[in-house]
């Protein structure tokens, strides 16, 4: 079995001790990816109050940032969006955000349509509203 740790130079730094991805034989497993930008603590589309709590957020901006971060990890690993076969998305507010997220998702996944699961959770480790976990198949 062949195993390789993947670190992206373009995706946001992990918030814990884990790689951006791991290649295991012909599968690429991406760790959870949020909307932060590399080298930035600021989260696109999020306004925090003085205590670091979310005051407001733009789910569309966060979705686009997350999907672009996934593309960066795939590209830095030598693969592409078309390699994705399974996507798990975590939303912190399914009722308010699903419609927008689903519309943006359809733009990004129009041609490649991996299996998808969307789950509502009560929070994520940083003040974000979406995180995505993916599996890609590679040659």
PDB file of C-alpha atoms in Angstrom:
ATOM      1  CA  UNK A   1       0.000   0.000   0.000  1.00  0.00           C
ATOM      2  CA  UNK A   2       1.288   3.425  -0.956  1.00  0.00           C
ATOM      3  CA  UNK A   3       0.564   6.361   1.388  1.00  0.00           C
ATOM      4  CA  UNK A   4       1.608   9.996   0.874  1.00  0.00           C
ATOM      5  CA  UNK A   5       0.904  13.120   2.920  1.00  0.00           C
ATOM      6  CA  UNK A   6      -0.091  16.176   0.830  1.00  0.00           C
ATOM      7  CA  UNK A   7       0.520  19.761   1.975  1.00  0.00           C
ATOM      8  CA  UNK A   8      -0.850  22.569  -0.203  1.00  0.00           C
ATOM      9  CA  UNK A   9       1.103  25.790  -0.638  1.00  0.00           C
ATOM     10  CA  UNK A  10      -2.084  27.654  -1.620  1.00  0.00           C
ATOM     11  CA  UNK A  11      -4.845  26.361   0.674  1.00  0.00           C
ATOM     12  CA  UNK A  12      -5.318  27.791   4.185  1.00  0.00           C
ATOM     13  CA  UNK A  13      -3.102  26.412   6.903  1.00  0.00           C
ATOM     14  CA  UNK A  14      -4.738  23.593   8.904  1.00  0.00           C
ATOM     15  CA  UNK A  15      -6.076  24.634  12.328  1.00  0.00           C
ATOM     16  CA  UNK A  16      -4.695  21.452  13.898  1.00  0.00           C
ATOM     17  CA  UNK A  17      -2.165  18.693  13.379  1.00  0.00           C
ATOM     18  CA  UNK A  18      -3.335  17.143  10.105  1.00  0.00           C
ATOM     19  CA  UNK A  19      -2.348  17.311   6.427  1.00  0.00           C
ATOM     20  CA  UNK A  20      -4.442  18.898   3.708  1.00  0.00           C
ATOM     21  CA  UNK A  21      -4.774  15.463   2.138  1.00  0.00           C
ATOM     22  CA  UNK A  22      -3.508  11.898   2.134  1.00  0.00           C
ATOM     23  CA  UNK A  23      -3.047   9.790  -0.954  1.00  0.00           C
ATOM     24  CA  UNK A  24      -3.650   6.085  -0.274  1.00  0.00           C
ATOM     25  CA  UNK A  25      -3.093   3.993  -3.394  1.00  0.00           C
ATOM     26  CA  UNK A  26      -5.592   5.382  -5.943  1.00  0.00           C
ATOM     27  CA  UNK A  27      -7.639   7.462  -3.468  1.00  0.00           C
ATOM     28  CA  UNK A  28      -7.047  11.001  -2.266  1.00  0.00           C
ATOM     29  CA  UNK A  29      -8.691  11.912   1.051  1.00  0.00           C
ATOM     30  CA  UNK A  30      -8.982  15.643   1.789  1.00  0.00           C
ATOM     31  CA  UNK A  31      -9.194  16.831   5.381  1.00  0.00           C
ATOM     32  CA  UNK A  32     -12.046  19.188   6.217  1.00  0.00           C
ATOM     33  CA  UNK A  33     -11.649  22.433   4.250  1.00  0.00           C
ATOM     34  CA  UNK A  34     -13.075  25.776   5.334  1.00  0.00           C
ATOM     35  CA  UNK A  35     -13.272  29.194   3.686  1.00  0.00           C
ATOM     36  CA  UNK A  36     -10.195  30.887   5.227  1.00  0.00           C
ATOM     37  CA  UNK A  37      -7.509  32.138   2.876  1.00  0.00           C
ATOM     38  CA  UNK A  38      -3.855  31.134   3.199  1.00  0.00           C
ATOM     39  CA  UNK A  39      -1.924  33.370   5.573  1.00  0.00           C
ATOM     40  CA  UNK A  40      -5.091  35.089   6.791  1.00  0.00           C
ATOM     41  CA  UNK A  41      -7.076  34.709   9.989  1.00  0.00           C
ATOM     42  CA  UNK A  42      -9.911  36.708   8.469  1.00  0.00           C
ATOM     43  CA  UNK A  43     -12.678  34.551   7.060  1.00  0.00           C
ATOM     44  CA  UNK A  44     -14.175  35.671   3.732  1.00  0.00           C
ATOM     45  CA  UNK A  45     -17.778  36.746   4.151  1.00  0.00           C
ATOM     46  CA  UNK A  46     -17.680  36.781   7.988  1.00  0.00           C
ATOM     47  CA  UNK A  47     -17.987  39.748  10.345  1.00  0.00           C
ATOM     48  CA  UNK A  48     -17.055  39.008  13.945  1.00  0.00           C
ATOM     49  CA  UNK A  49     -17.930  41.019  17.038  1.00  0.00           C
ATOM     50  CA  UNK A  50     -15.303  42.119  19.584  1.00  0.00           C
ATOM     51  CA  UNK A  51     -15.556  38.706  21.318  1.00  0.00           C
ATOM     52  CA  UNK A  52     -14.897  36.734  18.134  1.00  0.00           C
ATOM     53  CA  UNK A  53     -18.512  35.618  17.756  1.00  0.00           C
ATOM     54  CA  UNK A  54     -20.168  35.666  14.344  1.00  0.00           C
ATOM     55  CA  UNK A  55     -22.104  38.895  13.902  1.00  0.00           C
ATOM     56  CA  UNK A  56     -23.049  38.186  10.293  1.00  0.00           C
ATOM     57  CA  UNK A  57     -21.871  36.071   7.386  1.00  0.00           C
ATOM     58  CA  UNK A  58     -22.386  35.620   3.674  1.00  0.00           C
ATOM     59  CA  UNK A  59     -22.800  31.904   2.926  1.00  0.00           C
ATOM     60  CA  UNK A  60     -22.287  32.418  -0.811  1.00  0.00           C
ATOM     61  CA  UNK A  61     -18.889  34.033  -0.273  1.00  0.00           C
ATOM     62  CA  UNK A  62     -17.924  31.229   2.112  1.00  0.00           C
ATOM     63  CA  UNK A  63     -19.071  28.505  -0.298  1.00  0.00           C
ATOM     64  CA  UNK A  64     -17.049  29.933  -3.172  1.00  0.00           C
ATOM     65  CA  UNK A  65     -13.987  30.263  -0.951  1.00  0.00           C
ATOM     66  CA  UNK A  66     -14.320  26.652   0.297  1.00  0.00           C
ATOM     67  CA  UNK A  67     -14.685  25.282  -3.226  1.00  0.00           C
ATOM     68  CA  UNK A  68     -11.666  27.306  -4.401  1.00  0.00           C
ATOM     69  CA  UNK A  69      -9.638  25.973  -1.461  1.00  0.00           C
ATOM     70  CA  UNK A  70     -10.572  22.401  -2.414  1.00  0.00           C
ATOM     71  CA  UNK A  71      -9.446  23.134  -5.984  1.00  0.00           C
ATOM     72  CA  UNK A  72      -6.117  24.453  -4.641  1.00  0.00           C
ATOM     73  CA  UNK A  73      -5.488  21.283  -2.649  1.00  0.00           C
ATOM     74  CA  UNK A  74      -6.396  19.064  -5.594  1.00  0.00           C
ATOM     75  CA  UNK A  75      -4.224  21.087  -7.978  1.00  0.00           C
ATOM     76  CA  UNK A  76      -1.251  21.150  -5.588  1.00  0.00           C
ATOM     77  CA  UNK A  77      -1.563  17.350  -5.287  1.00  0.00           C
ATOM     78  CA  UNK A  78      -1.484  17.068  -9.080  1.00  0.00           C
ATOM     79  CA  UNK A  79      -5.170  16.314  -9.578  1.00  0.00           C
ATOM     80  CA  UNK A  80      -8.303  18.177 -10.597  1.00  0.00           C
ATOM     81  CA  UNK A  81     -11.910  18.856  -9.678  1.00  0.00           C
ATOM     82  CA  UNK A  82     -13.002  16.066 -12.016  1.00  0.00           C
ATOM     83  CA  UNK A  83     -11.276  13.497  -9.755  1.00  0.00           C
ATOM     84  CA  UNK A  84     -13.775  14.103  -6.921  1.00  0.00           C
ATOM     85  CA  UNK A  85     -16.103  11.148  -6.297  1.00  0.00           C
ATOM     86  CA  UNK A  86     -17.527  11.874  -2.829  1.00  0.00           C
ATOM     87  CA  UNK A  87     -18.276  15.130  -0.997  1.00  0.00           C
ATOM     88  CA  UNK A  88     -19.507  15.635   2.563  1.00  0.00           C
ATOM     89  CA  UNK A  89     -20.575  19.155   3.453  1.00  0.00           C
ATOM     90  CA  UNK A  90     -21.138  20.450   6.976  1.00  0.00           C
ATOM     91  CA  UNK A  91     -23.420  23.478   7.382  1.00  0.00           C
ATOM     92  CA  UNK A  92     -24.102  25.254  10.671  1.00  0.00           C
ATOM     93  CA  UNK A  93     -27.477  26.593   9.509  1.00  0.00           C
ATOM     94  CA  UNK A  94     -29.230  24.238   7.085  1.00  0.00           C
ATOM     95  CA  UNK A  95     -32.546  26.121   7.174  1.00  0.00           C
ATOM     96  CA  UNK A  96     -31.122  29.489   6.121  1.00  0.00           C
ATOM     97  CA  UNK A  97     -28.100  28.424   4.066  1.00  0.00           C
ATOM     98  CA  UNK A  98     -29.007  25.261   2.143  1.00  0.00           C
ATOM     99  CA  UNK A  99     -30.700  26.972  -0.805  1.00  0.00           C
ATOM    100  CA  UNK A 100     -27.741  29.299  -1.476  1.00  0.00           C
ATOM    101  CA  UNK A 101     -25.181  26.568  -0.855  1.00  0.00           C
ATOM    102  CA  UNK A 102     -27.054  24.194  -3.187  1.00  0.00           C
ATOM    103  CA  UNK A 103     -27.161  26.839  -5.957  1.00  0.00           C
ATOM    104  CA  UNK A 104     -23.419  27.588  -5.688  1.00  0.00           C
ATOM    105  CA  UNK A 105     -22.627  23.871  -5.441  1.00  0.00           C
ATOM    106  CA  UNK A 106     -24.520  23.287  -8.713  1.00  0.00           C
ATOM    107  CA  UNK A 107     -22.329  25.894 -10.459  1.00  0.00           C
ATOM    108  CA  UNK A 108     -19.104  24.220  -9.357  1.00  0.00           C
ATOM    109  CA  UNK A 109     -20.276  20.640  -9.874  1.00  0.00           C
ATOM    110  CA  UNK A 110     -22.263  21.037 -13.087  1.00  0.00           C
ATOM    111  CA  UNK A 111     -20.014  18.677 -15.059  1.00  0.00           C
ATOM    112  CA  UNK A 112     -18.562  16.456 -12.345  1.00  0.00           C
ATOM    113  CA  UNK A 113     -21.282  15.204 -10.030  1.00  0.00           C
ATOM    114  CA  UNK A 114     -19.773  13.235  -7.138  1.00  0.00           C
ATOM    115  CA  UNK A 115     -21.870  11.565  -4.460  1.00  0.00           C
ATOM    116  CA  UNK A 116     -22.864  14.133  -1.835  1.00  0.00           C
ATOM    117  CA  UNK A 117     -23.988  14.238   1.758  1.00  0.00           C
ATOM    118  CA  UNK A 118     -24.950  17.485   3.491  1.00  0.00           C
ATOM    119  CA  UNK A 119     -25.124  17.524   7.271  1.00  0.00           C
ATOM    120  CA  UNK A 120     -26.148  20.249   9.723  1.00  0.00           C
ATOM    121  CA  UNK A 121     -23.912  20.608  12.767  1.00  0.00           C
ATOM    122  CA  UNK A 122     -24.131  23.110  15.614  1.00  0.00           C
ATOM    123  CA  UNK A 123     -20.631  24.598  15.173  1.00  0.00           C
ATOM    124  CA  UNK A 124     -17.232  24.213  13.560  1.00  0.00           C
ATOM    125  CA  UNK A 125     -13.783  24.734  15.151  1.00  0.00           C
ATOM    126  CA  UNK A 126     -13.501  28.278  13.793  1.00  0.00           C
ATOM    127  CA  UNK A 127     -16.289  30.838  13.201  1.00  0.00           C
ATOM    128  CA  UNK A 128     -17.286  29.496   9.795  1.00  0.00           C
ATOM    129  CA  UNK A 129     -20.641  28.325   8.432  1.00  0.00           C
ATOM    130  CA  UNK A 130     -19.419  25.627   6.021  1.00  0.00           C
ATOM    131  CA  UNK A 131     -16.744  22.958   5.822  1.00  0.00           C
ATOM    132  CA  UNK A 132     -16.272  20.332   3.123  1.00  0.00           C
ATOM    133  CA  UNK A 133     -14.650  16.885   3.203  1.00  0.00           C
ATOM    134  CA  UNK A 134     -13.847  15.150  -0.077  1.00  0.00           C
ATOM    135  CA  UNK A 135     -12.567  11.940  -1.590  1.00  0.00           C
ATOM    136  CA  UNK A 136     -11.040  11.807  -5.061  1.00  0.00           C
ATOM    137  CA  UNK A 137     -10.046   8.849  -7.182  1.00  0.00           C
ATOM    138  CA  UNK A 138      -6.730   9.138  -8.955  1.00  0.00           C
ATOM    139  CA  UNK A 139      -4.771   7.175 -11.565  1.00  0.00           C
TER     140      UNK A 139
END
